[in-house]
Tab-separated table of C-alpha atoms in Angstrom:
chain	number	residue	atom	x	y	z
A	185	MET	CA	3.458	-18.776	-12.292
A	186	ASN	CA	5.075	-20.269	-9.219
A	187	THR	CA	2.048	-19.792	-6.986
A	188	PRO	CA	1.541	-21.956	-3.912
A	189	SER	CA	-1.417	-24.319	-3.709
A	190	PRO	CA	-4.547	-23.048	-1.952
A	191	SER	CA	-3.908	-25.557	0.845
A	192	ALA	CA	-0.715	-23.681	1.764
A	193	SER	CA	-2.571	-21.235	3.972
A	194	ALA	CA	-0.954	-18.192	5.535
A	195	SER	CA	-0.359	-19.907	8.885
A	196	PRO	CA	2.054	-18.485	11.473
A	197	SER	CA	5.563	-18.703	10.113
A	198	PRO	CA	8.257	-20.399	12.192
A	199	SER	CA	10.543	-17.525	11.214
A	200	LEU	CA	8.431	-15.170	13.370
A	201	SER	CA	10.561	-15.435	16.481
A	202	ALA	CA	9.467	-14.196	19.877
A	203	ALA	CA	12.040	-11.395	19.649
A	204	VAL	CA	10.777	-10.153	16.270
A	205	PHE	CA	7.158	-10.422	17.461
A	206	ALA	CA	7.986	-8.338	20.540
A	207	ARG	CA	9.790	-5.656	18.526
A	208	LEU	CA	6.827	-5.404	16.162
A	209	ALA	CA	4.428	-5.064	19.106
A	210	ARG	CA	6.601	-2.329	20.620
A	211	THR	CA	6.516	-0.431	17.277
A	212	SER	CA	10.292	-0.683	17.128
A	213	PRO	CA	11.825	-0.097	13.679
A	214	ASP	CA	13.181	-3.523	12.808
A	215	PRO	CA	14.544	-4.617	9.393
A	216	ALA	CA	13.974	-8.286	10.250
A	217	GLY	CA	10.342	-7.605	11.108
A	218	LEU	CA	9.788	-5.623	7.915
A	219	ALA	CA	11.376	-8.378	5.846
A	220	LEU	CA	9.112	-10.946	7.460
A	221	LEU	CA	6.005	-8.846	6.823
A	222	GLY	CA	7.086	-8.309	3.223
A	223	SER	CA	7.452	-12.050	2.737
A	224	ALA	CA	4.048	-12.666	4.313
A	225	LEU	CA	2.457	-10.059	2.057
A	226	HIS	CA	3.934	-11.643	-1.055
A	227	THR	CA	2.783	-15.116	-0.027
A	228	ARG	CA	-0.739	-13.814	0.492
A	229	ARG	CA	-0.746	-12.101	-2.899
A	230	LEU	CA	0.266	-15.378	-4.551
A	231	LEU	CA	-2.496	-17.213	-2.700
A	232	LEU	CA	-5.100	-14.648	-3.761
A	233	LEU	CA	-3.898	-14.748	-7.353
A	234	LYS	CA	-4.084	-18.541	-7.330
A	235	ALA	CA	-7.582	-18.332	-5.834
A	236	LEU	CA	-8.615	-16.056	-8.701
A	237	LEU	CA	-7.186	-18.480	-11.269
A	238	VAL	CA	-9.032	-21.399	-9.655
A	239	ARG	CA	-12.273	-19.439	-9.671
A	240	VAL	CA	-11.908	-18.497	-13.337
A	241	HIS	CA	-11.300	-22.130	-14.284
A	242	ARG	CA	-14.249	-23.357	-12.222
A	243	GLN	CA	-16.582	-20.710	-13.635
A	244	ARG	CA	-15.168	-20.557	-17.150
A	245	GLY	CA	-18.594	-21.219	-18.616
A	246	SER	CA	-19.880	-17.933	-17.183
A	247	VAL	CA	-16.892	-15.843	-18.327
A	248	GLU	CA	-17.168	-14.126	-21.708
A	249	PRO	CA	-14.998	-16.177	-24.158
A	250	GLY	CA	-12.888	-13.222	-25.281
A	251	THR	CA	-12.255	-12.205	-21.683
A	252	LEU	CA	-11.269	-15.769	-20.827
A	253	ARG	CA	-8.794	-15.966	-23.720
A	254	ARG	CA	-7.180	-12.677	-22.736
A	255	PHE	CA	-6.969	-13.740	-19.086
A	256	GLU	CA	-5.222	-16.991	-19.988
A	257	ARG	CA	-2.906	-15.169	-22.398
A	258	SER	CA	-1.970	-12.649	-19.722
A	259	TRP	CA	-1.392	-15.382	-17.151
A	260	ALA	CA	1.042	-17.095	-19.524
A	261	LEU	CA	2.768	-13.770	-20.226
A	262	LEU	CA	3.160	-13.148	-16.499
A	263	GLU	CA	4.635	-16.609	-16.026
A	264	ARG	CA	7.198	-15.970	-18.760
A	265	ALA	CA	8.135	-12.637	-17.222
A	266	GLU	CA	8.638	-14.315	-13.844
A	267	THR	CA	11.138	-16.775	-15.311
A	268	LEU	CA	13.128	-13.823	-16.691
A	269	ARG	CA	12.929	-11.323	-13.814
A	270	PRO	CA	11.286	-12.698	-10.663
A	271	ALA	CA	12.015	-9.481	-8.747
A	272	VAL	CA	10.163	-7.377	-11.316
A	273	VAL	CA	7.073	-9.584	-11.169
A	274	ARG	CA	7.185	-9.569	-7.377
A	275	ASP	CA	7.319	-5.765	-7.398
A	276	ILE	CA	4.191	-5.660	-9.553
A	277	LEU	CA	2.273	-8.280	-7.578
A	278	ASP	CA	3.163	-6.616	-4.261
A	279	TYR	CA	2.205	-3.151	-5.536
A	280	PRO	CA	-0.612	-1.870	-3.286
A	281	SER	CA	-3.213	-1.410	-6.032
A	282	THR	CA	-2.786	-5.074	-7.020
A	283	GLY	CA	-4.172	-5.997	-3.612
A	284	VAL	CA	-7.161	-3.684	-4.093
A	285	TRP	CA	-7.869	-5.263	-7.503
A	286	LEU	CA	-7.594	-8.829	-6.181
A	287	ALA	CA	-9.932	-8.082	-3.282
A	288	ALA	CA	-12.482	-6.552	-5.654
A	289	ALA	CA	-12.231	-9.384	-8.186
A	290	LEU	CA	-12.606	-12.152	-5.602
A	291	ALA	CA	-15.635	-10.429	-4.052
A	292	GLU	CA	-17.410	-9.693	-7.348
A	293	PRO	CA	-20.162	-12.125	-8.402
A	294	ALA	CA	-20.011	-13.750	-11.827
A	295	GLY	CA	-21.176	-11.507	-14.639
A	296	PRO	CA	-20.068	-8.457	-16.648
A	297	GLY	CA	-18.555	-6.766	-13.592
A	298	PHE	CA	-16.356	-9.764	-12.881
A	299	ASP	CA	-15.300	-9.920	-16.550
A	300	ARG	CA	-14.280	-6.248	-16.455
A	301	LEU	CA	-12.187	-6.860	-13.361
A	302	LEU	CA	-10.412	-9.797	-15.000
A	303	ALA	CA	-9.133	-7.441	-17.704
A	304	ARG	CA	-6.823	-5.873	-15.117
A	305	LEU	CA	-4.517	-8.876	-15.465
A	306	ASP	CA	-3.688	-7.550	-18.956
A	307	ALA	CA	-2.188	-4.439	-17.377
A	308	LEU	CA	-0.152	-6.403	-14.810
A	309	ALA	CA	1.207	-8.855	-17.367
A	310	LEU	CA	1.954	-6.148	-19.933
A	311	THR	CA	3.790	-4.040	-17.339
A	312	ALA	CA	5.845	-7.060	-16.291
A	313	ALA	CA	6.746	-7.941	-19.898
A	314	LEU	CA	7.767	-4.375	-20.750
A	315	ARG	CA	9.844	-3.991	-17.592
A	316	CYS	CA	11.630	-7.269	-18.363
A	317	GLY	CA	12.625	-6.055	-21.848
A	318	GLY	CA	12.802	-8.163	-24.974
A	319	PRO	CA	10.578	-8.191	-28.071
A	320	LEU	CA	6.807	-8.061	-27.658
A	321	GLU	CA	3.775	-7.728	-29.923
A	322	LEU	CA	0.483	-7.551	-28.078
A	323	THR	CA	-2.943	-5.956	-28.503
A	324	VAL	CA	-4.914	-5.029	-25.386
A	325	GLU	CA	-8.246	-3.400	-24.640
A	326	THR	CA	-8.194	0.246	-23.552
A	327	PRO	CA	-11.512	0.926	-21.775
A	328	ASP	CA	-12.356	4.636	-21.823
A	329	GLY	CA	-9.274	5.156	-24.007
A	330	LEU	CA	-6.901	4.556	-21.079
A	331	LEU	CA	-4.036	2.089	-20.750
A	332	SER	CA	-2.829	1.787	-17.160
A	333	LEU	CA	0.601	0.351	-16.349
A	334	PRO	CA	0.720	-0.198	-12.548
A	335	GLY	CA	3.477	1.767	-10.873
A	336	VAL	CA	4.645	3.192	-14.215
A	337	GLY	CA	1.999	5.482	-15.650
A	338	ARG	CA	-1.008	5.844	-17.920
A	339	LEU	CA	-1.491	6.354	-21.644
A	340	ARG	CA	-4.513	8.140	-23.052
A	341	VAL	CA	-5.447	7.023	-26.578
A	342	ALA	CA	-8.422	7.740	-28.831
A	343	ALA	CA	-9.191	4.059	-29.356
A	344	GLU	CA	-10.746	1.080	-27.586
A	345	ARG	CA	-7.730	-1.136	-28.325
A	346	VAL	CA	-4.036	-0.501	-28.734
A	347	ARG	CA	-1.251	-2.645	-30.147
A	348	ILE	CA	2.023	-2.548	-28.239
A	349	GLY	CA	5.299	-3.202	-30.000
A	350	ALA	CA	8.513	-3.499	-27.996
A	351	ASP	CA	12.019	-4.142	-29.269
A	352	ASP	CA	15.441	-3.510	-27.740
A	353	GLY	CA	14.057	-1.441	-24.863
A	354	THR	CA	11.872	0.820	-27.011
A	355	VAL	CA	8.074	0.616	-26.765
A	356	ARG	CA	5.599	1.993	-29.308
A	357	PHE	CA	1.824	2.193	-29.075
A	358	HIS	CA	-0.413	1.768	-32.139
A	359	PRO	CA	-4.034	2.785	-31.471
A	360	ASP	CA	-6.597	0.624	-33.231
A	361	GLY	CA	-7.704	2.181	-36.506
A	362	SER	CA	-4.766	4.578	-36.727
A	363	ARG	CA	-2.168	4.290	-39.487
A	364	ARG	CA	0.480	5.955	-37.359
A	365	PRO	CA	1.856	5.001	-33.961
A	366	SER	CA	1.046	7.192	-30.993
A	367	PRO	CA	3.572	10.002	-30.448
A	368	ALA	CA	3.903	8.704	-26.899
A	369	GLY	CA	6.342	5.918	-26.126
A	370	LEU	CA	8.378	4.181	-23.446
A	371	THR	CA	12.065	3.446	-23.022
A	372	LEU	CA	13.606	0.836	-20.735
A	373	VAL	CA	16.183	3.030	-19.005
A	374	ASP	CA	17.345	0.515	-16.373
A	375	ARG	CA	17.335	-3.126	-17.427
A	376	VAL	CA	18.503	-4.417	-14.050
A	377	ARG	CA	15.599	-2.935	-12.084
A	378	GLY	CA	13.186	-2.811	-15.001
A	379	VAL	CA	12.628	0.948	-14.949
A	380	LEU	CA	10.544	2.439	-17.772
A	381	ALA	CA	10.476	6.123	-18.728
A	382	GLY	CA	7.643	7.515	-20.845
A	383	HIS	CA	7.405	10.516	-23.122
A	384	GLY	CA	5.082	12.259	-25.537
A	385	PRO	CA	1.511	13.630	-25.514
A	386	GLY	CA	-1.063	11.421	-23.873
A	387	TRP	CA	1.476	9.882	-21.467
A	388	SER	CA	1.343	10.580	-17.696
A	389	ALA	CA	3.948	9.082	-15.387
A	390	VAL	CA	3.638	7.873	-11.815
A	391	ARG	CA	6.106	10.209	-10.113
A	392	ARG	CA	8.933	9.044	-7.863
A	393	LEU	CA	9.259	10.841	-4.557
A	394	PRO	CA	12.745	12.024	-3.534
A	395	LEU	CA	15.044	10.255	-1.069
A	396	GLY	CA	13.998	6.696	-1.822
A	397	GLY	CA	11.836	4.565	-4.060
A	398	ALA	CA	8.318	5.588	-2.984
A	399	ARG	CA	5.879	6.601	-5.712
A	400	LEU	CA	3.240	9.330	-5.720
A	401	ASP	CA	0.398	7.502	-7.476
A	402	ASP	CA	-2.461	9.687	-8.651
A	403	LEU	CA	-3.164	7.593	-11.779
A	404	ASP	CA	-3.888	3.970	-10.933
A	405	PRO	CA	-7.623	3.192	-11.251
A	406	TYR	CA	-7.373	0.883	-8.235
A	407	ARG	CA	-5.498	3.256	-5.922
A	408	VAL	CA	-8.773	3.728	-4.001
A	409	PRO	CA	-11.430	0.983	-4.075
A	410	ALA	CA	-14.573	1.659	-6.070
A	411	GLY	CA	-17.310	2.914	-3.773
A	412	ALA	CA	-14.868	3.741	-0.966
A	413	ASP	CA	-15.475	7.485	-1.224
A	414	GLY	CA	-16.413	8.512	2.279
A	415	PRO	CA	-15.118	9.746	5.625
A	416	SER	CA	-13.048	6.606	6.278
A	417	VAL	CA	-11.035	6.823	3.050
A	418	GLY	CA	-11.790	9.942	1.031
A	419	THR	CA	-11.698	10.849	-2.639
A	420	ALA	CA	-8.625	10.178	-4.766
A	421	ALA	CA	-7.151	13.367	-6.226
A	422	ASP	CA	-6.938	13.628	-10.001
A	423	HIS	CA	-3.527	13.719	-11.651
A	424	ALA	CA	-4.266	17.072	-13.273
A	425	ASP	CA	-5.104	18.638	-9.901
A	426	THR	CA	-2.061	17.309	-8.022
A	427	ASP	CA	0.712	19.768	-7.203
A	428	HIS	CA	3.569	17.314	-7.660
A	429	ALA	CA	6.244	19.813	-6.645
A	430	ALA	CA	4.459	20.518	-3.354
A	431	TRP	CA	4.112	16.804	-2.591
A	432	SER	CA	7.792	16.166	-3.320
A	433	ALA	CA	8.834	19.086	-1.125
A	434	ARG	CA	6.607	17.974	1.769
A	435	TRP	CA	7.846	14.389	1.469
A	436	ARG	CA	11.487	15.508	1.467
A	437	SER	CA	11.066	17.802	4.470
A	438	ALA	CA	9.173	15.076	6.373
A	439	GLN	CA	11.942	12.556	5.689
A	440	GLU	CA	14.570	15.011	6.881
A	441	LEU	CA	12.575	15.780	10.050
A	442	LEU	CA	12.155	12.070	10.795
A	443	ARG	CA	15.866	11.447	10.314
A	444	ARG	CA	16.731	14.182	12.790
A	445	THR	CA	14.155	12.907	15.295
A	446	ASP	CA	14.464	9.122	14.964
A	447	PRO	CA	16.825	7.774	12.260
A	448	GLY	CA	15.583	4.211	12.691
A	449	ARG	CA	11.969	5.177	12.144
A	450	ALA	CA	12.935	7.340	9.172
A	451	ALA	CA	14.665	4.348	7.576
A	452	GLU	CA	11.602	2.192	8.238
A	453	VAL	CA	9.280	4.704	6.568
A	454	ALA	CA	11.604	5.026	3.584
A	455	ARG	CA	11.681	1.248	3.153
A	456	ALA	CA	8.078	0.296	3.951
A	457	VAL	CA	5.999	3.107	2.417
A	458	LEU	CA	5.793	2.107	-1.234
A	459	VAL	CA	3.106	4.482	-2.452
A	460	VAL	CA	1.520	7.754	-1.396
A	461	VAL	CA	-1.975	8.299	-2.820
A	462	PRO	CA	-3.095	11.956	-2.793
A	463	LEU	CA	-6.599	12.555	-1.447
A	464	VAL	CA	-8.836	15.577	-1.947
A	465	ARG	CA	-8.893	17.679	1.213
A	466	ARG	CA	-12.354	18.286	2.680
A	467	GLY	CA	-12.434	21.521	4.607
A	468	PRO	CA	-9.735	22.177	7.209
A	469	ARG	CA	-9.482	18.556	8.366
A	470	HIS	CA	-6.470	16.554	7.238
A	471	LEU	CA	-7.246	13.094	5.831
A	472	GLY	CA	-5.112	9.987	6.263
A	473	ALA	CA	-6.020	6.358	5.636
A	474	THR	CA	-4.750	2.888	4.811
A	475	LEU	CA	-6.415	-0.086	3.150
A	476	SER	CA	-6.081	-3.572	4.631
A	477	ALA	CA	-5.895	-4.944	1.074
A	478	ALA	CA	-3.080	-2.544	0.149
A	479	PRO	CA	-0.300	-2.533	2.776
A	480	GLY	CA	2.483	-0.131	1.897
A	481	ALA	CA	0.161	2.568	0.574
A	482	VAL	CA	-0.556	5.739	2.541
A	483	LEU	CA	-3.643	7.637	1.416
A	484	THR	CA	-3.473	11.250	2.537
A	485	SER	CA	-4.371	14.808	1.738
A	486	LEU	CA	-1.394	17.156	1.505
A	487	PRO	CA	-0.334	18.086	5.060
A	488	ALA	CA	0.330	21.752	5.683
A	489	GLU	CA	3.754	21.148	7.241
A	490	ALA	CA	6.562	18.612	7.369
A	491	GLN	CA	5.610	17.445	10.849
A	492	GLY	CA	2.070	16.647	9.668
A	493	MET	CA	3.445	14.516	6.838
A	494	ALA	CA	5.894	12.771	9.189
A	495	GLU	CA	3.129	11.961	11.668
A	496	THR	CA	0.807	10.693	8.932
A	497	LEU	CA	3.480	8.402	7.496
A	498	VAL	CA	4.310	6.873	10.883
A	499	HIS	CA	0.653	6.531	11.889
A	500	GLU	CA	-0.555	4.924	8.646
A	501	LEU	CA	2.515	2.702	8.285
A	502	HIS	CA	1.648	1.051	11.580
A	503	HIS	CA	-1.866	0.326	10.385
A	504	SER	CA	-0.269	-1.413	7.390
A	505	LYS	CA	2.165	-3.367	9.566
A	506	LEU	CA	-0.606	-4.549	11.868
A	507	ALA	CA	-2.892	-5.552	8.980
A	508	THR	CA	-0.138	-7.684	7.449
A	509	LEU	CA	0.841	-9.225	10.786
A	510	HIS	CA	-2.793	-10.132	11.529
A	511	GLU	CA	-2.945	-12.073	8.250
A	512	LEU	CA	0.156	-13.983	9.327
A	513	VAL	CA	-0.771	-14.447	12.992
A	514	PRO	CA	-4.434	-13.708	13.849
A	515	LEU	CA	-4.493	-11.318	16.778
A	516	TYR	CA	-8.270	-11.217	17.317
A	517	GLY	CA	-11.210	-13.434	16.478
A	518	PRO	CA	-14.181	-12.904	14.153
A	519	GLY	CA	-16.116	-9.705	14.581
A	520	ARG	CA	-18.536	-9.384	17.472
A	521	ASP	CA	-21.102	-6.791	18.403
A	522	ALA	CA	-19.099	-5.375	21.319
A	523	LEU	CA	-18.027	-1.746	20.858
A	524	HIS	CA	-15.603	0.254	22.986
A	525	ARG	CA	-14.960	3.941	23.579
A	526	VAL	CA	-11.488	5.295	22.798
A	527	GLY	CA	-10.085	8.735	23.393
A	528	TRP	CA	-9.100	9.565	19.818
A	529	ARG	CA	-12.475	8.804	18.169
A	530	PRO	CA	-15.983	10.114	18.888
A	531	ASP	CA	-17.593	6.836	17.761
A	532	PRO	CA	-17.307	3.488	19.594
A	533	ARG	CA	-14.970	0.963	17.993
A	534	PRO	CA	-14.878	-2.837	17.650
A	535	ILE	CA	-11.909	-4.597	19.210
A	536	ALA	CA	-10.020	-4.576	15.876
A	537	GLY	CA	-10.396	-0.797	15.731
A	538	VAL	CA	-9.200	-0.433	19.333
A	539	LEU	CA	-6.098	-2.514	18.589
A	540	HIS	CA	-5.318	-0.691	15.345
A	541	GLY	CA	-5.794	2.725	16.901
A	542	ALA	CA	-3.774	1.925	20.005
A	543	TYR	CA	-0.931	0.521	17.892
A	544	ALA	CA	-0.729	3.479	15.513
A	545	HIS	CA	-0.974	6.000	18.357
A	546	LEU	CA	1.635	4.145	20.408
A	547	ALA	CA	4.053	4.610	17.496
A	548	LEU	CA	3.193	8.307	17.430
A	549	ALA	CA	3.671	8.594	21.195
A	550	ASP	CA	7.133	7.112	20.785
A	551	LEU	CA	7.909	9.583	17.993
A	552	TRP	CA	6.546	12.573	19.927
A	553	ARG	CA	8.503	11.695	23.056
A	554	ARG	CA	11.718	11.596	21.048
A	555	ALA	CA	10.871	14.896	19.384
A	556	ALA	CA	10.066	16.590	22.678
A	557	THR	CA	13.300	15.478	24.344
A	558	ALA	CA	15.810	15.752	21.479
A	559	ASP	CA	18.277	18.536	20.815
A	560	GLY	CA	18.619	20.369	17.512
A	561	LEU	CA	14.991	20.143	16.352
A	562	PRO	CA	12.721	23.074	15.460
A	563	ARG	CA	11.221	24.601	18.593
A	564	SER	CA	7.686	24.394	17.187
A	565	TRP	CA	8.078	20.653	16.525
A	566	ARG	CA	9.416	20.003	20.031
A	567	ALA	CA	6.702	22.017	21.775
A	568	GLY	CA	3.886	20.565	19.698
A	569	ALA	CA	5.202	17.025	20.101
A	570	GLY	CA	5.336	17.374	23.871
A	571	GLN	CA	1.710	18.477	24.021
A	572	GLN	CA	0.605	15.727	21.659
A	573	PHE	CA	2.446	13.139	23.726
A	574	ASP	CA	0.655	14.322	26.858
A	575	ASP	CA	-2.711	14.156	25.081
A	576	ILE	CA	-2.303	10.682	23.581
A	577	HIS	CA	-0.363	8.858	26.308
A	578	ASP	CA	-3.323	8.413	28.655
A	579	GLN	CA	-5.658	7.581	25.768
A	580	VAL	CA	-3.401	4.745	24.622
A	581	GLY	CA	-3.154	3.492	28.203
A	582	GLU	CA	-6.958	3.349	28.475
A	583	ALA	CA	-7.194	1.481	25.165
A	584	LEU	CA	-4.565	-1.015	26.268
A	585	ALA	CA	-6.604	-1.728	29.405
A	586	ILE	CA	-9.606	-2.514	27.174
A	587	LEU	CA	-7.502	-4.844	25.053
A	588	LEU	CA	-5.948	-6.688	27.980
A	589	GLU	CA	-9.348	-7.225	29.623
A	590	SER	CA	-10.998	-8.401	26.376
A	591	ASP	CA	-11.748	-12.037	25.551
A	592	GLU	CA	-11.821	-11.193	21.836
A	593	LEU	CA	-8.051	-11.332	21.380
A	594	THR	CA	-6.280	-14.559	20.531
A	595	ALA	CA	-3.431	-15.793	22.725
A	596	GLU	CA	-1.012	-14.109	20.304
A	597	GLY	CA	-3.134	-10.967	20.425
A	598	ARG	CA	-2.945	-10.842	24.220
A	599	GLU	CA	0.831	-11.272	24.089
A	600	PHE	CA	0.999	-8.517	21.460
A	601	ALA	CA	-1.082	-6.173	23.632
A	602	ASP	CA	1.062	-6.969	26.690
A	603	GLN	CA	4.216	-6.089	24.746
A	604	MET	CA	2.530	-2.836	23.716
A	605	ARG	CA	1.716	-2.173	27.387
A	606	GLN	CA	5.324	-2.670	28.386
A	607	HIS	CA	6.529	-0.240	25.748
A	608	HIS	CA	3.827	2.262	26.711
A	609	ALA	CA	5.026	2.090	30.327
A	610	SER	CA	8.641	2.590	29.262
A	611	LEU	CA	7.777	5.903	27.624
A	612	GLY	CA	6.915	7.474	30.971
A	613	ALA	CA	4.031	9.772	31.755
A	614	THR	CA	5.433	13.117	30.611
A	615	PRO	CA	8.420	13.834	28.366
A	616	LEU	CA	11.042	16.185	29.731
A	617	ALA	CA	11.842	18.860	27.171
A	618	ALA	CA	15.484	19.013	26.168
A	619	GLY	CA	17.359	22.117	27.169
């Protein structure tokens, strides 16, 4: 594959102009900024994938021979797919769960656990080959009787291996030991974009959300990192327990509310949120999270109302934007022991947490001010937004003071925080409700 060399580090890009940097800091919806962050994300994914390949080659003696052969076969298959449809392969590599897998694989010590993680490349390469079309004959392992195709769906088979046969846009699965093909299959319904549609018993699809290309992914085994179950992330909801109609309805109503409140921010959410991962609700508290390894994914329990979904999408998207920007231009130095109190959390936070929280809440303050002062919005949304703006505005101001007085930010981080301060000041102290 056309991966850059490890020496091509993710250094600040000359295309990150001062104007784009300022708009990002001010949480302004900006297509140029999103495009830049998308390019930076893809470059980092290629670097991580290359790092994994280098590690496998250096430690090939410790990798189980069968696993090594399958990894090299899948790498070659992915390279061939990239020559046919580069956009399809990019879509798969940039898919949020690919980042979670790469982070886990690169952190795992040599041994059986590392070998199991390497098998994930089979799923990526197979998905790419099937989405590109053309003939294919391939046998892959199906641990636990499951074949996962990232961003597409999951097949359940009663076998530890399955042979895949594809020809002229039709895909058949042949479980090992069975004389008959599985009744489930796939069809390439859009050759230009590489869209696959599945059917039959044992097949579960990753659902598309309305009004855009975002997916509701309750199937991917890497949608939440292993061992991440806890208050900071939560538990991934099972596909069988997900009310897909309710999620689609809440997503649609949130998109419509955002468009009426702030069309630019609605367009940004529609473009930048690639995946929504349903979480299991714990008691009355709503859960929302992002993963630094998986920008573009919003992990959330189902909000009770459209405004809750809209707020979650805006809040978590800005965590994703900041995580990607920090990889491109470091905004703070290595972690220190210093902790700081912020208004929106009961626990003290390191400087990275202060910056992330201030940034996400500044975006919400901007949204709430618009909602409180706009005409034609539901009265409950306007009233609630005005109160939330009042509550968060001072808290963000206090956090910005911490950031601007800190010696833990880089020069770029201080400039970023100063741009945030300027936008915070421009919002005013109290929104005036529209008549």
